[in-house]
Coordinates of C-alpha atoms and ligand atoms in Angstrom, one line a residue:
X1 CA 0.0 0.2 0.0
X2 CA 1.3 3.4 -0.5
X3 CA 2.3 5.1 2.7
X4 CA 0.6 8.2 3.9
X5 CA 3.4 10.7 2.8
X6 CA 2.7 9.9 -0.8
X7 CA -0.8 10.7 -0.8
X8 CA -1.0 14.0 -2.9
X9 CA -3.4 17.0 -1.5
X10 CA -6.6 16.9 -2.7
X11 CA -6.8 19.6 -5.0
X12 CA -4.0 17.5 -6.9
X13 CA -4.9 15.0 -9.4
X14 CA -5.3 11.1 -7.6
X15 CA -2.3 9.2 -8.4
X16 CA -2.4 6.3 -10.0
X17 CA -1.9 3.2 -7.9
X18 CA -0.7 -0.3 -9.5
X19 CA -1.7 -3.8 -8.4
X20 CA 1.1 -3.6 -6.4
X21 CA 0.4 -0.2 -4.7
X22 CA 3.5 1.1 -6.5
X23 CA 2.8 5.0 -7.4
X24 CA 3.1 5.0 -11.3
X25 CA 5.8 7.5 -11.7
X26 CA 5.8 10.1 -14.7
X27 CA 8.3 8.3 -17.5
X28 CA 7.8 6.3 -21.1
X29 CA 6.9 2.7 -20.1
X30 CA 7.6 0.5 -22.5
X31 CA 4.7 -2.1 -22.9
X32 CA 5.0 -5.7 -24.6
X33 CA 1.4 -6.7 -26.3
X34 CA 0.1 -10.0 -27.1
X35 CA 2.0 -12.0 -30.4
X36 CA -1.6 -13.3 -31.4
X37 CA -3.7 -14.5 -28.6
X38 CA -5.3 -11.2 -26.9
X39 CA -5.2 -13.0 -23.2
X40 CA -1.6 -13.0 -23.5
X41 CA -1.1 -9.5 -21.2
X42 CA 0.2 -9.0 -18.4
X43 CA -2.0 -7.5 -15.1
X44 CA 0.7 -5.1 -14.8
X45 CA 0.5 -3.9 -18.4
X46 CA -3.3 -3.3 -18.2
X47 CA -2.5 -1.3 -14.8
X48 CA -0.1 0.8 -16.7
X49 CA -2.4 1.4 -20.0
X50 CA -5.0 2.4 -17.8
X51 CA -2.7 4.8 -15.9
X52 CA -1.2 6.4 -19.1
X53 CA -2.1 9.8 -20.1
X54 CA -1.1 9.3 -23.8
X55 CA -0.3 5.4 -25.5
X56 CA 2.3 6.2 -28.6
X57 CA 2.0 3.3 -30.6
X58 CA 3.0 1.9 -34.1
X59 CA -0.2 1.7 -35.5
X60 CA -3.4 3.3 -33.8
X61 CA -5.9 0.6 -35.4
X62 CA -4.0 -2.3 -33.7
X63 CA -3.4 -1.0 -30.3
X64 CA -7.1 0.6 -30.2
X65 CA -8.3 -3.0 -30.9
X66 CA -6.2 -4.4 -28.0
X67 CA -7.6 -1.2 -25.6
X68 CA -11.0 -1.7 -26.6
X69 CA -11.1 -5.4 -25.9
X70 CA -9.9 -4.8 -22.0
X71 CA -12.7 -1.5 -22.1
X72 CA -9.7 0.9 -21.7
X73 CA -10.6 4.3 -23.9
X74 CA -7.3 6.5 -24.4
X75 CA -5.7 9.0 -26.4
X76 CA -3.5 6.8 -28.9
X77 CA -0.5 8.9 -31.1
X78 CA 1.1 6.8 -33.8
X79 CA 4.8 6.6 -33.3
X80 CA 6.5 4.3 -35.8
X81 CA 10.1 4.0 -37.1
X82 CA 9.7 6.9 -39.2
X83 CA 8.5 9.3 -36.8
X84 CA 9.6 8.1 -33.6
X85 CA 12.8 10.3 -33.3
X86 CA 10.4 13.6 -34.5
X87 CA 8.1 12.2 -31.8
X88 CA 10.9 12.0 -29.2
X89 CA 10.7 15.7 -28.3
X90 CA 6.9 15.6 -27.4
X91 CA 7.1 12.9 -25.2
X92 CA 10.2 14.1 -23.6
X93 CA 8.3 17.4 -22.6
X94 CA 4.9 15.7 -21.5
X95 CA 6.9 13.5 -19.0
X96 CA 8.9 16.6 -17.5
X97 CA 5.1 17.7 -17.7
X98 CA 4.4 14.8 -15.2
X99 CA 2.6 12.7 -18.1
X100 CA 2.7 8.8 -17.9
X101 CA 3.4 7.8 -21.5
X102 CA 3.2 4.3 -23.3
X103 CA 5.1 3.1 -26.0
X104 CA 3.5 0.0 -27.6
X105 CA 4.2 -1.8 -30.9
X106 CA 1.8 -3.8 -33.0
X107 CA 2.8 -6.9 -31.2
X108 CA 5.4 -8.4 -28.5
X109 CA 8.0 -6.5 -26.9
X110 CA 8.9 -2.8 -28.6
X111 CA 12.4 -2.4 -29.7
X112 CA 12.9 -6.5 -30.5
X113 CA 13.0 -6.2 -34.0
X114 CA 10.2 -3.4 -34.2
X115 CA 10.2 0.5 -33.3
X116 CA 11.1 1.9 -30.2
X117 CA 14.8 2.1 -29.9
X118 CA 15.5 5.6 -31.3
X119 CA 12.7 6.9 -28.8
X120 CA 14.2 5.3 -25.9
X121 CA 17.6 6.4 -26.5
X122 CA 16.2 9.7 -26.7
X123 CA 14.4 9.7 -23.5
X124 CA 17.8 8.4 -22.0
X125 CA 19.5 11.2 -22.9
X126 CA 17.3 13.4 -21.6
X127 CA 17.4 11.6 -18.4
X128 CA 13.7 10.6 -18.8
X129 CA 12.2 7.5 -16.8
X130 CA 12.3 4.4 -19.2
X131 CA 10.8 1.7 -17.5
X132 CA 10.0 -2.0 -19.2
X133 CA 6.7 -3.3 -18.8
X134 CA 7.8 -7.0 -19.8
X135 CA 5.5 -9.6 -21.8
X136 CA 5.3 -11.4 -24.9
X137 CA 7.9 -11.7 -27.4
X138 CA 8.0 -14.5 -30.2
X139 CA 11.6 -15.2 -30.0
X140 CA 11.6 -16.1 -26.2
X141 CA 8.1 -18.1 -26.7
X142 CA 9.8 -19.9 -29.5
X143 CA 12.7 -20.8 -27.2
X144 CA 11.0 -21.6 -24.4
X145 CA 9.5 -24.9 -25.7
X146 CA 12.6 -25.7 -27.9
X147 CA 13.6 -28.5 -25.6
X148 CA 17.6 -27.6 -27.0
X149 CA 19.8 -29.9 -24.9
X150 CA 22.9 -29.4 -25.7
X151 CA 23.2 -25.8 -24.4
X152 CA 21.1 -22.9 -23.1
X153 CA 22.7 -20.4 -24.8
X154 CA 21.2 -18.7 -28.1
X155 CA 21.6 -15.6 -30.0
X156 CA 19.1 -13.4 -31.3
X157 CA 19.7 -12.3 -34.8
X158 CA 16.1 -11.2 -35.7
X159 CA 15.4 -10.4 -39.5
X160 CA 18.4 -11.4 -41.5
X161 CA 19.6 -9.2 -44.5
X162 CA 16.9 -10.4 -47.7
X163 CA 19.8 -10.5 -50.0
X164 CA 20.9 -14.6 -50.2
X165 CA 24.9 -13.3 -50.1
X166 CA 24.8 -11.2 -47.0
X167 CA 22.4 -14.2 -45.2
X168 CA 25.2 -16.9 -46.2
X169 CA 28.0 -14.5 -44.7
X170 CA 25.9 -14.4 -41.5
X171 CA 25.4 -18.0 -41.5
X172 CA 29.1 -18.5 -41.8
X173 CA 30.3 -16.4 -39.2
X174 CA 28.2 -18.3 -36.8
X175 CA 28.7 -21.5 -38.4
X176 CA 30.4 -22.6 -35.2
X177 CA 29.2 -20.8 -32.4
X178 CA 27.6 -23.2 -30.0
X179 CA 24.3 -21.6 -29.8
X180 CA 20.8 -21.6 -31.2
X181 CA 20.3 -19.2 -33.3
X182 CA 16.8 -17.3 -33.3
X183 CA 15.7 -15.7 -36.4
X184 CA 12.4 -14.2 -37.5
X185 CA 11.7 -14.1 -41.3
X186 CA 8.5 -13.7 -43.9
X187 CA 6.9 -16.9 -45.1
X188 CA 7.5 -16.5 -48.5
X189 CA 11.2 -16.1 -48.0
X190 CA 11.3 -19.5 -45.5
X191 CA 12.5 -21.7 -48.6
X192 CA 15.3 -19.6 -49.4
X193 CA 16.7 -19.2 -46.2
X194 CA 16.6 -23.3 -45.8
X195 CA 18.4 -23.6 -48.8
X196 CA 21.0 -21.0 -47.8
X197 CA 21.3 -22.8 -44.2
X198 CA 21.6 -26.0 -46.2
X199 CA 24.5 -24.9 -48.4
X200 CA 26.5 -23.0 -45.3
X201 CA 25.6 -24.8 -42.3
X202 CA 24.7 -28.4 -43.5
X203 CA 22.3 -31.1 -42.0
X204 CA 21.8 -28.8 -38.7
X205 CA 18.6 -29.5 -36.8
X206 CA 16.0 -26.9 -37.4
X207 CA 12.8 -25.4 -35.5
X208 CA 10.4 -23.3 -37.5
X209 CA 7.7 -22.0 -34.9
X210 CA 4.6 -21.1 -36.6
X211 CA 1.7 -18.6 -35.3
X212 CA 2.9 -19.1 -31.7
X213 CA -0.3 -18.8 -29.3
X214 CA -2.8 -18.5 -32.4
X215 CA -5.0 -21.2 -33.4
X216 CA -2.9 -22.7 -36.0
X217 CA 0.0 -22.6 -34.0
X218 CA 2.4 -25.1 -35.4
X219 CA 6.0 -26.7 -35.3
X220 CA 8.0 -27.9 -37.8
X221 CA 11.5 -29.8 -36.9
X222 CA 14.0 -31.5 -39.3
X223 CA 16.9 -30.5 -41.1
X224 CA 17.0 -27.6 -43.6
X225 CA 16.6 -30.4 -46.8
X226 CA 13.9 -32.2 -45.0
X227 CA 12.2 -28.9 -44.5
X228 CA 12.2 -27.8 -47.8
X229 CA 10.2 -31.0 -49.0
X230 CA 7.9 -31.1 -45.6
X231 CA 6.5 -27.7 -45.9
X232 CA 4.0 -26.6 -48.8
X233 CA 5.5 -23.6 -49.6
X234 CA 3.0 -22.2 -51.9
X235 CA 0.3 -22.4 -48.9
X236 CA 3.2 -21.5 -46.4
X237 CA 1.5 -18.3 -44.3
X238 CA 1.6 -16.5 -41.1
X239 CA 4.4 -15.5 -38.9
X240 CA 7.5 -17.5 -38.0
X241 CA 10.4 -17.9 -36.0
X242 CA 13.3 -19.9 -37.2
X243 CA 15.7 -21.9 -34.8
X244 CA 18.9 -23.0 -35.9
X245 CA 20.2 -25.8 -33.0
X246 CA 23.8 -25.8 -32.3
X247 CA 26.0 -28.6 -33.8
X248 CA 27.5 -31.3 -32.3
X249 CA 30.8 -30.4 -30.2
X250 CA 32.6 -32.1 -33.5
X251 CA 30.9 -29.2 -35.6
X252 CA 31.3 -26.4 -33.5
X253 CA 34.8 -26.9 -32.5
X254 CA 35.4 -26.6 -36.1
X255 CA 36.9 -22.9 -36.6
X256 CA 38.4 -21.8 -39.4
X257 CA 41.7 -21.7 -38.0
X258 CA 41.3 -25.8 -37.8
X259 CA 39.5 -26.2 -41.1
X260 CA 43.0 -24.4 -42.4
X261 CA 45.2 -26.6 -40.5
X262 CA 43.2 -29.9 -41.3
X263 CA 43.0 -28.4 -45.2
X264 CA 47.1 -27.8 -45.3
X265 CA 47.7 -31.2 -44.0
X266 CA 45.1 -33.1 -46.5
X267 CA 46.5 -31.1 -49.6
X268 CA 50.0 -32.2 -48.8
X269 CA 49.1 -35.9 -50.0
X270 CA 45.8 -35.2 -51.7
X271 CA 44.1 -33.5 -54.6
X272 CA 42.5 -30.2 -53.8
X273 CA 39.2 -32.0 -54.6
X274 CA 39.8 -35.0 -52.1
X275 CA 41.1 -32.8 -49.5
X276 CA 38.1 -30.6 -49.3
X277 CA 36.1 -33.6 -49.4
X278 CA 37.8 -35.6 -46.4
X279 CA 38.1 -32.1 -44.5
X280 CA 34.1 -31.9 -45.3
X281 CA 33.3 -35.0 -43.9
X282 CA 35.8 -35.0 -40.8
X283 CA 34.2 -31.6 -39.8
X284 CA 30.1 -32.3 -40.7
X285 CA 30.7 -28.9 -42.5
X286 CA 29.6 -28.0 -46.2
X287 CA 31.9 -29.1 -49.0
X288 CA 30.7 -25.5 -50.0
X289 CA 32.4 -23.4 -47.2
X290 CA 35.4 -25.8 -47.1
X291 CA 35.8 -25.4 -50.9
X292 CA 36.1 -21.7 -50.4
X293 CA 38.9 -22.0 -47.5
X294 CA 41.0 -24.0 -49.8
X295 CA 40.9 -21.8 -52.5
X296 CA 41.9 -18.8 -50.2
X297 CA 44.7 -21.0 -48.8
X298 CA 46.0 -21.8 -52.2
X299 CA 45.5 -17.7 -53.1
X300 CA 47.7 -17.2 -49.9
X301 CA 50.2 -19.7 -50.9
X302 CA 51.0 -18.5 -54.5
Ligands
LIG401 N1 8.7 -7.4 -31.3 C1 8.1 -8.6 -31.6 C2 8.4 -9.4 -30.6 O1 8.8 -9.4 -29.8 O2 8.4 -11.0 -30.9 C3 9.1 -9.2 -33.1 C4 8.0 -8.2 -34.2 S1 8.8 -8.2 -35.8 C5 8.1 -6.7 -36.9 C6 7.8 -9.8 -36.5 C7 8.5 -10.9 -36.7 O3 8.2 -11.4 -35.2 C8 7.5 -11.5 -37.4 O4 7.5 -11.6 -38.7 C9 7.6 -13.4 -36.7 O5 9.4 -13.5 -37.5 C10 7.9 -13.0 -35.6 N2 6.3 -13.2 -34.8 C11 5.7 -12.2 -34.4 N3 4.5 -13.0 -33.9 C12 4.5 -14.4 -34.0 C13 3.9 -15.5 -33.9 N4 2.8 -15.0 -33.0 N5 4.5 -16.4 -34.0 C14 5.8 -16.7 -35.0 N6 6.4 -15.9 -35.0 C15 5.9 -14.7 -34.9

């Protein structure tokens, strides 16, 4: 319960008390919202939304629907990736004026592959209070049911570049990381992504979590090659999280240095093609990657 000394005089507007009895101080509240199932919203998020003077959001129609489902009526202002920098000044001024400001994206946690970062940085710069109201995030929801035994480590990469070359370079960089890679991707690009994973990473276990918390929630598990065959790409719709599980100890221990050493040793006795095949089978890393390194080694030697 609030302490007596905190109760303002009768002429002042009533302070807002959260469920926990904490006073909601003026500041920017970064509120996570459902990623599909409307019931996935915390009591505290509803408290703060009810207490807000203004709710800034990516799309006023989307957040408006959420608020009306919970009987909350608020002033909504659009604030998306194009406007958040511009909006920052008025939001900071409002906080200085004692206002409670909420920022929400369309779904999930703001700032996680979503707008919010520039606004939040501007508020920090201005020494305004910034406070998280945690809740759903598709990446965490997918990881929570992955049942990954090898390691609890994961690396969130969000959306990768749409161009295959740039994507492949990233896969190559993280090839030997002993952690699950967590990616967001549009359904129409899944097939292309799977074939890049197949080419660069090889037969690693993949989980695709589709439409989490929604009616048609579905999980696919298999190697990239198996999933390309299993998924009906023409009808593959909805939102997805892609998890690339860590390789075996053997695979992850094969960094560039170790590949180069093995290639140098193999190429002393074998042809380049034979050496690539041998190191690829020893390491479990695709021939394409090993071949690229072998060419580089050859170039350095000549
Ligand atoms: N900020 C959000 C979060 O915390 O998860 C992510 C927003 S990002 C613009 C949208 C992407 O998140 C989608 O393209 C998809 O990859 C993933 N996503 C969001 N909701 C999802 C769901 N219900 N099921 C699977 N993936 C989802």
